[in-house]
mmCIF file of N, CA, C and O in Angstrom:
data_model
loop_
_atom_site.group_PDB
_atom_site.id
_atom_site.type_symbol
_atom_site.label_atom_id
_atom_site.label_comp_id
_atom_site.label_asym_id
_atom_site.label_seq_id
_atom_site.Cartn_x
_atom_site.Cartn_y
_atom_site.Cartn_z
ATOM 1 N N MET A 1 66.474 -67.596 139.896
ATOM 2 C CA MET A 1 67.188 -68.334 140.908
ATOM 3 C C MET A 1 68.090 -69.363 140.229
ATOM 4 O O MET A 1 67.664 -70.111 139.361
ATOM 5 N N ALA A 2 69.328 -69.414 140.608
ATOM 6 C CA ALA A 2 70.292 -70.343 140.021
ATOM 7 C C ALA A 2 70.082 -71.735 140.592
ATOM 8 O O ALA A 2 69.777 -71.900 141.767
ATOM 9 N N THR A 3 70.246 -72.696 139.744
ATOM 10 C CA THR A 3 70.152 -74.070 140.206
ATOM 11 C C THR A 3 71.554 -74.628 140.371
ATOM 12 O O THR A 3 72.532 -74.021 139.957
ATOM 13 N N GLU A 4 71.641 -75.792 140.967
ATOM 14 C CA GLU A 4 72.950 -76.420 141.155
ATOM 15 C C GLU A 4 73.634 -76.683 139.819
ATOM 16 O O GLU A 4 74.838 -76.610 139.716
ATOM 17 N N ASP A 5 72.860 -76.997 138.790
ATOM 18 C CA ASP A 5 73.421 -77.276 137.473
ATOM 19 C C ASP A 5 74.133 -76.061 136.886
ATOM 20 O O ASP A 5 75.068 -76.192 136.106
ATOM 21 N N ASP A 6 73.697 -74.852 137.236
ATOM 22 C CA ASP A 6 74.316 -73.640 136.716
ATOM 23 C C ASP A 6 75.743 -73.464 137.224
ATOM 24 O O ASP A 6 76.555 -72.807 136.578
ATOM 25 N N ASP A 7 76.038 -74.024 138.392
ATOM 26 C CA ASP A 7 77.365 -73.870 138.986
ATOM 27 C C ASP A 7 78.381 -74.876 138.444
ATOM 28 O O ASP A 7 79.576 -74.671 138.586
ATOM 29 N N ARG A 8 77.901 -75.923 137.847
ATOM 30 C CA ARG A 8 78.799 -76.949 137.321
ATOM 31 C C ARG A 8 79.388 -76.488 135.988
ATOM 32 O O ARG A 8 78.707 -75.845 135.199
ATOM 33 N N PRO A 9 80.650 -76.828 135.751
ATOM 34 C CA PRO A 9 81.214 -76.486 134.440
ATOM 35 C C PRO A 9 80.502 -77.283 133.352
ATOM 36 O O PRO A 9 80.158 -78.446 133.552
ATOM 37 N N ARG A 10 80.251 -76.612 132.234
ATOM 38 C CA ARG A 10 79.579 -77.297 131.131
ATOM 39 C C ARG A 10 80.538 -78.255 130.447
ATOM 40 O O ARG A 10 81.708 -77.943 130.274
ATOM 41 N N LYS A 11 80.034 -79.377 130.080
ATOM 42 C CA LYS A 11 80.814 -80.362 129.352
ATOM 43 C C LYS A 11 81.092 -79.803 127.954
ATOM 44 O O LYS A 11 80.192 -79.270 127.307
ATOM 45 N N LYS A 12 82.341 -79.898 127.531
ATOM 46 C CA LYS A 12 82.707 -79.398 126.218
ATOM 47 C C LYS A 12 81.978 -80.216 125.154
ATOM 48 O O LYS A 12 81.951 -81.437 125.213
ATOM 49 N N VAL A 13 81.389 -79.511 124.203
ATOM 50 C CA VAL A 13 80.677 -80.181 123.133
ATOM 51 C C VAL A 13 81.693 -80.815 122.194
ATOM 52 O O VAL A 13 82.598 -80.154 121.693
ATOM 53 N N THR A 14 81.574 -82.099 121.998
ATOM 54 C CA THR A 14 82.409 -82.816 121.041
ATOM 55 C C THR A 14 81.502 -83.686 120.202
ATOM 56 O O THR A 14 80.375 -83.990 120.593
ATOM 57 N N HIS A 15 82.009 -84.071 119.068
ATOM 58 C CA HIS A 15 81.217 -84.931 118.215
ATOM 59 C C HIS A 15 82.119 -85.966 117.581
ATOM 60 O O HIS A 15 83.220 -85.665 117.141
ATOM 61 N N GLU A 16 81.629 -87.173 117.558
ATOM 62 C CA GLU A 16 82.352 -88.265 116.924
ATOM 63 C C GLU A 16 81.552 -88.681 115.695
ATOM 64 O O GLU A 16 80.344 -88.959 115.793
ATOM 65 N N ILE A 17 82.211 -88.690 114.548
ATOM 66 C CA ILE A 17 81.540 -89.051 113.311
ATOM 67 C C ILE A 17 80.935 -90.449 113.443
ATOM 68 O O ILE A 17 81.594 -91.381 113.897
ATOM 69 N N GLY A 18 79.668 -90.570 113.109
ATOM 70 C CA GLY A 18 78.982 -91.861 113.138
ATOM 71 C C GLY A 18 78.380 -92.249 114.477
ATOM 72 O O GLY A 18 77.764 -93.312 114.590
ATOM 73 N N GLN A 19 78.513 -91.390 115.483
ATOM 74 C CA GLN A 19 77.986 -91.762 116.793
ATOM 75 C C GLN A 19 76.459 -91.767 116.794
ATOM 76 O O GLN A 19 75.808 -91.145 115.959
ATOM 77 N N ASP A 20 75.877 -92.489 117.736
ATOM 78 C CA ASP A 20 74.427 -92.582 117.884
ATOM 79 C C ASP A 20 73.875 -91.223 118.303
ATOM 80 O O ASP A 20 74.313 -90.648 119.301
ATOM 81 N N LEU A 21 72.934 -90.710 117.537
ATOM 82 C CA LEU A 21 72.360 -89.392 117.822
ATOM 83 C C LEU A 21 71.019 -89.475 118.544
ATOM 84 O O LEU A 21 70.476 -88.454 118.947
ATOM 85 N N SER A 22 70.517 -90.668 118.741
ATOM 86 C CA SER A 22 69.173 -90.830 119.290
ATOM 87 C C SER A 22 69.024 -90.314 120.722
ATOM 88 O O SER A 22 67.916 -89.960 121.127
ATOM 89 N N LEU A 23 70.104 -90.254 121.478
ATOM 90 C CA LEU A 23 70.003 -89.808 122.869
ATOM 91 C C LEU A 23 70.240 -88.310 123.045
ATOM 92 O O LEU A 23 70.153 -87.800 124.158
ATOM 93 N N LEU A 24 70.522 -87.600 121.948
ATOM 94 C CA LEU A 24 70.797 -86.166 122.029
ATOM 95 C C LEU A 24 69.517 -85.353 121.894
ATOM 96 O O LEU A 24 68.622 -85.708 121.128
ATOM 97 N N SER A 25 69.459 -84.248 122.632
ATOM 98 C CA SER A 25 68.314 -83.354 122.544
ATOM 99 C C SER A 25 68.454 -82.473 121.305
ATOM 100 O O SER A 25 69.521 -82.408 120.685
ATOM 101 N N VAL A 26 67.394 -81.782 120.963
ATOM 102 C CA VAL A 26 67.429 -80.849 119.838
ATOM 103 C C VAL A 26 68.480 -79.769 120.103
ATOM 104 O O VAL A 26 69.228 -79.391 119.205
ATOM 105 N N GLU A 27 68.573 -79.301 121.343
ATOM 106 C CA GLU A 27 69.572 -78.289 121.700
ATOM 107 C C GLU A 27 70.984 -78.819 121.485
ATOM 108 O O GLU A 27 71.850 -78.129 120.946
ATOM 109 N N GLU A 28 71.222 -80.050 121.897
ATOM 110 C CA GLU A 28 72.548 -80.645 121.720
ATOM 111 C C GLU A 28 72.876 -80.834 120.247
ATOM 112 O O GLU A 28 74.009 -80.596 119.814
ATOM 113 N N LEU A 29 71.888 -81.243 119.465
ATOM 114 C CA LEU A 29 72.104 -81.385 118.026
ATOM 115 C C LEU A 29 72.410 -80.032 117.387
ATOM 116 O O LEU A 29 73.303 -79.920 116.541
ATOM 117 N N THR A 30 71.705 -78.993 117.815
ATOM 118 C CA THR A 30 71.943 -77.644 117.294
ATOM 119 C C THR A 30 73.356 -77.188 117.632
ATOM 120 O O THR A 30 74.046 -76.606 116.788
ATOM 121 N N GLU A 31 73.807 -77.449 118.849
ATOM 122 C CA GLU A 31 75.171 -77.095 119.259
ATOM 123 C C GLU A 31 76.204 -77.821 118.397
ATOM 124 O O GLU A 31 77.208 -77.246 117.990
ATOM 125 N N ARG A 32 75.944 -79.071 118.119
ATOM 126 C CA ARG A 32 76.886 -79.848 117.317
ATOM 127 C C ARG A 32 76.925 -79.364 115.873
ATOM 128 O O ARG A 32 77.986 -79.324 115.257
ATOM 129 N N ILE A 33 75.768 -78.995 115.342
ATOM 130 C CA ILE A 33 75.734 -78.440 113.987
ATOM 131 C C ILE A 33 76.546 -77.153 113.935
ATOM 132 O O ILE A 33 77.335 -76.946 113.013
ATOM 133 N N ALA A 34 76.388 -76.288 114.943
ATOM 134 C CA ALA A 34 77.152 -75.042 114.991
ATOM 135 C C ALA A 34 78.645 -75.335 115.096
ATOM 136 O O ALA A 34 79.465 -74.698 114.418
ATOM 137 N N LEU A 35 79.007 -76.289 115.916
ATOM 138 C CA LEU A 35 80.405 -76.677 116.084
ATOM 139 C C LEU A 35 80.988 -77.173 114.762
ATOM 140 O O LEU A 35 82.070 -76.755 114.338
ATOM 141 N N MET A 36 80.257 -78.046 114.108
ATOM 142 C CA MET A 36 80.755 -78.623 112.859
ATOM 143 C C MET A 36 80.767 -77.587 111.730
ATOM 144 O O MET A 36 81.680 -77.601 110.897
ATOM 145 N N THR A 37 79.797 -76.687 111.708
ATOM 146 C CA THR A 37 79.780 -75.632 110.700
ATOM 147 C C THR A 37 80.993 -74.730 110.847
ATOM 148 O O THR A 37 81.650 -74.396 109.854
ATOM 149 N N SER A 38 81.332 -74.361 112.078
ATOM 150 C CA SER A 38 82.513 -73.511 112.286
ATOM 151 C C SER A 38 83.788 -74.261 111.923
ATOM 152 O O SER A 38 84.733 -73.673 111.391
ATOM 153 N N GLU A 39 83.820 -75.560 112.157
ATOM 154 C CA GLU A 39 84.993 -76.356 111.786
ATOM 155 C C GLU A 39 85.111 -76.451 110.265
ATOM 156 O O GLU A 39 86.209 -76.358 109.720
ATOM 157 N N ILE A 40 83.996 -76.606 109.570
ATOM 158 C CA ILE A 40 84.017 -76.630 108.104
ATOM 159 C C ILE A 40 84.533 -75.303 107.563
ATOM 160 O O ILE A 40 85.357 -75.277 106.642
ATOM 161 N N GLU A 41 84.082 -74.198 108.144
ATOM 162 C CA GLU A 41 84.562 -72.882 107.718
ATOM 163 C C GLU A 41 86.061 -72.744 107.960
ATOM 164 O O GLU A 41 86.787 -72.203 107.128
ATOM 165 N N ARG A 42 86.547 -73.252 109.073
ATOM 166 C CA ARG A 42 87.980 -73.214 109.385
ATOM 167 C C ARG A 42 88.769 -74.041 108.378
ATOM 168 O O ARG A 42 89.836 -73.634 107.898
ATOM 169 N N LEU A 43 88.248 -75.206 108.032
ATOM 170 C CA LEU A 43 88.905 -76.064 107.044
ATOM 171 C C LEU A 43 88.939 -75.404 105.665
ATOM 172 O O LEU A 43 89.952 -75.458 104.963
ATOM 173 N N HIS A 44 87.835 -74.762 105.279
ATOM 174 C CA HIS A 44 87.803 -74.053 103.995
ATOM 175 C C HIS A 44 88.825 -72.917 103.967
ATOM 176 O O HIS A 44 89.505 -72.718 102.957
ATOM 177 N N ALA A 45 88.946 -72.187 105.066
ATOM 178 C CA ALA A 45 89.914 -71.087 105.139
ATOM 179 C C ALA A 45 91.339 -71.618 105.012
ATOM 180 O O ALA A 45 92.170 -71.037 104.299
ATOM 181 N N ALA A 46 91.635 -72.733 105.670
ATOM 182 C CA ALA A 46 92.968 -73.324 105.584
ATOM 183 C C ALA A 46 93.250 -73.807 104.166
ATOM 184 O O ALA A 46 94.353 -73.627 103.640
ATOM 185 N N MET A 47 92.256 -74.399 103.533
ATOM 186 C CA MET A 47 92.410 -74.881 102.166
ATOM 187 C C MET A 47 92.652 -73.718 101.203
ATOM 188 O O MET A 47 93.531 -73.801 100.334
ATOM 189 N N THR A 48 91.917 -72.632 101.372
ATOM 190 C CA THR A 48 92.095 -71.454 100.531
ATOM 191 C C THR A 48 93.500 -70.881 100.690
ATOM 192 O O THR A 48 94.158 -70.532 99.706
ATOM 193 N N LYS A 49 93.971 -70.815 101.919
ATOM 194 C CA LYS A 49 95.319 -70.301 102.192
ATOM 195 C C LYS A 49 96.386 -71.188 101.546
ATOM 196 O O LYS A 49 97.331 -70.690 100.932
ATOM 197 N N LYS A 50 96.213 -72.487 101.659
ATOM 198 C CA LYS A 50 97.187 -73.418 101.070
ATOM 199 C C LYS A 50 97.172 -73.334 99.548
ATOM 200 O O LYS A 50 98.217 -73.378 98.910
ATOM 201 N N ARG A 51 95.997 -73.205 98.957
ATOM 202 C CA ARG A 51 95.912 -73.072 97.500
ATOM 203 C C ARG A 51 96.586 -71.794 97.027
ATOM 204 O O ARG A 51 97.281 -71.791 96.010
ATOM 205 N N ALA A 52 96.369 -70.704 97.757
ATOM 206 C CA ALA A 52 96.990 -69.432 97.389
ATOM 207 C C ALA A 52 98.499 -69.534 97.466
ATOM 208 O O ALA A 52 99.216 -69.039 96.586
ATOM 209 N N SER A 53 99.003 -70.189 98.486
ATOM 210 C CA SER A 53 100.440 -70.374 98.646
ATOM 211 C C SER A 53 101.001 -71.229 97.509
ATOM 212 O O SER A 53 102.036 -70.915 96.917
ATOM 213 N N LYS A 54 100.299 -72.296 97.188
ATOM 214 C CA LYS A 54 100.731 -73.182 96.112
ATOM 215 C C LYS A 54 100.695 -72.456 94.771
ATOM 216 O O LYS A 54 101.623 -72.576 93.967
ATOM 217 N N ASP A 55 99.638 -71.694 94.522
ATOM 218 C CA ASP A 55 99.517 -70.943 93.265
ATOM 219 C C ASP A 55 100.630 -69.908 93.134
ATOM 220 O O ASP A 55 101.182 -69.708 92.052
ATOM 221 N N ALA A 56 100.964 -69.250 94.254
ATOM 222 C CA ALA A 56 102.046 -68.264 94.233
ATOM 223 C C ALA A 56 103.379 -68.938 93.915
ATOM 224 O O ALA A 56 104.177 -68.417 93.126
ATOM 225 N N ALA A 57 103.617 -70.093 94.508
ATOM 226 C CA ALA A 57 104.862 -70.822 94.251
ATOM 227 C C ALA A 57 104.914 -71.291 92.800
ATOM 228 O O ALA A 57 105.946 -71.156 92.131
ATOM 229 N N ASN A 58 103.814 -71.816 92.300
ATOM 230 C CA ASN A 58 103.764 -72.253 90.910
ATOM 231 C C ASN A 58 103.999 -71.095 89.951
ATOM 232 O O ASN A 58 104.715 -71.227 88.962
ATOM 233 N N SER A 59 103.419 -69.950 90.253
ATOM 234 C CA SER A 59 103.579 -68.763 89.423
ATOM 235 C C SER A 59 105.024 -68.303 89.432
ATOM 236 O O SER A 59 105.594 -67.927 88.398
ATOM 237 N N PHE A 60 105.662 -68.339 90.584
ATOM 238 C CA PHE A 60 107.048 -67.902 90.721
ATOM 239 C C PHE A 60 107.981 -68.797 89.914
ATOM 240 O O PHE A 60 108.875 -68.327 89.223
ATOM 241 N N PHE A 61 107.777 -70.103 90.000
ATOM 242 C CA PHE A 61 108.686 -71.037 89.357
ATOM 243 C C PHE A 61 108.423 -71.198 87.858
ATOM 244 O O PHE A 61 109.267 -71.675 87.130
ATOM 245 N N LYS A 62 107.272 -70.775 87.374
ATOM 246 C CA LYS A 62 106.974 -70.822 85.944
ATOM 247 C C LYS A 62 107.586 -69.640 85.204
ATOM 248 O O LYS A 62 107.758 -69.693 84.001
ATOM 249 N N SER A 63 107.912 -68.588 85.939
ATOM 250 C CA SER A 63 108.459 -67.382 85.300
ATOM 251 C C SER A 63 109.855 -67.564 84.808
ATOM 252 O O SER A 63 110.672 -68.269 85.188
#
């Protein structure tokens, strides 16, 4: 049976660095870890792409 809470839109999970974590449930902490892990992976991918671009440019101009 669905409850009233099921019909409400879920609040988007956000995280602010340094915020108080004492009021968050284990589920909320797990969601935030997943969110931050995916963001770290995205940042690593962007960094890898930028390094490859820079290395290609350096290689081209050294020739």
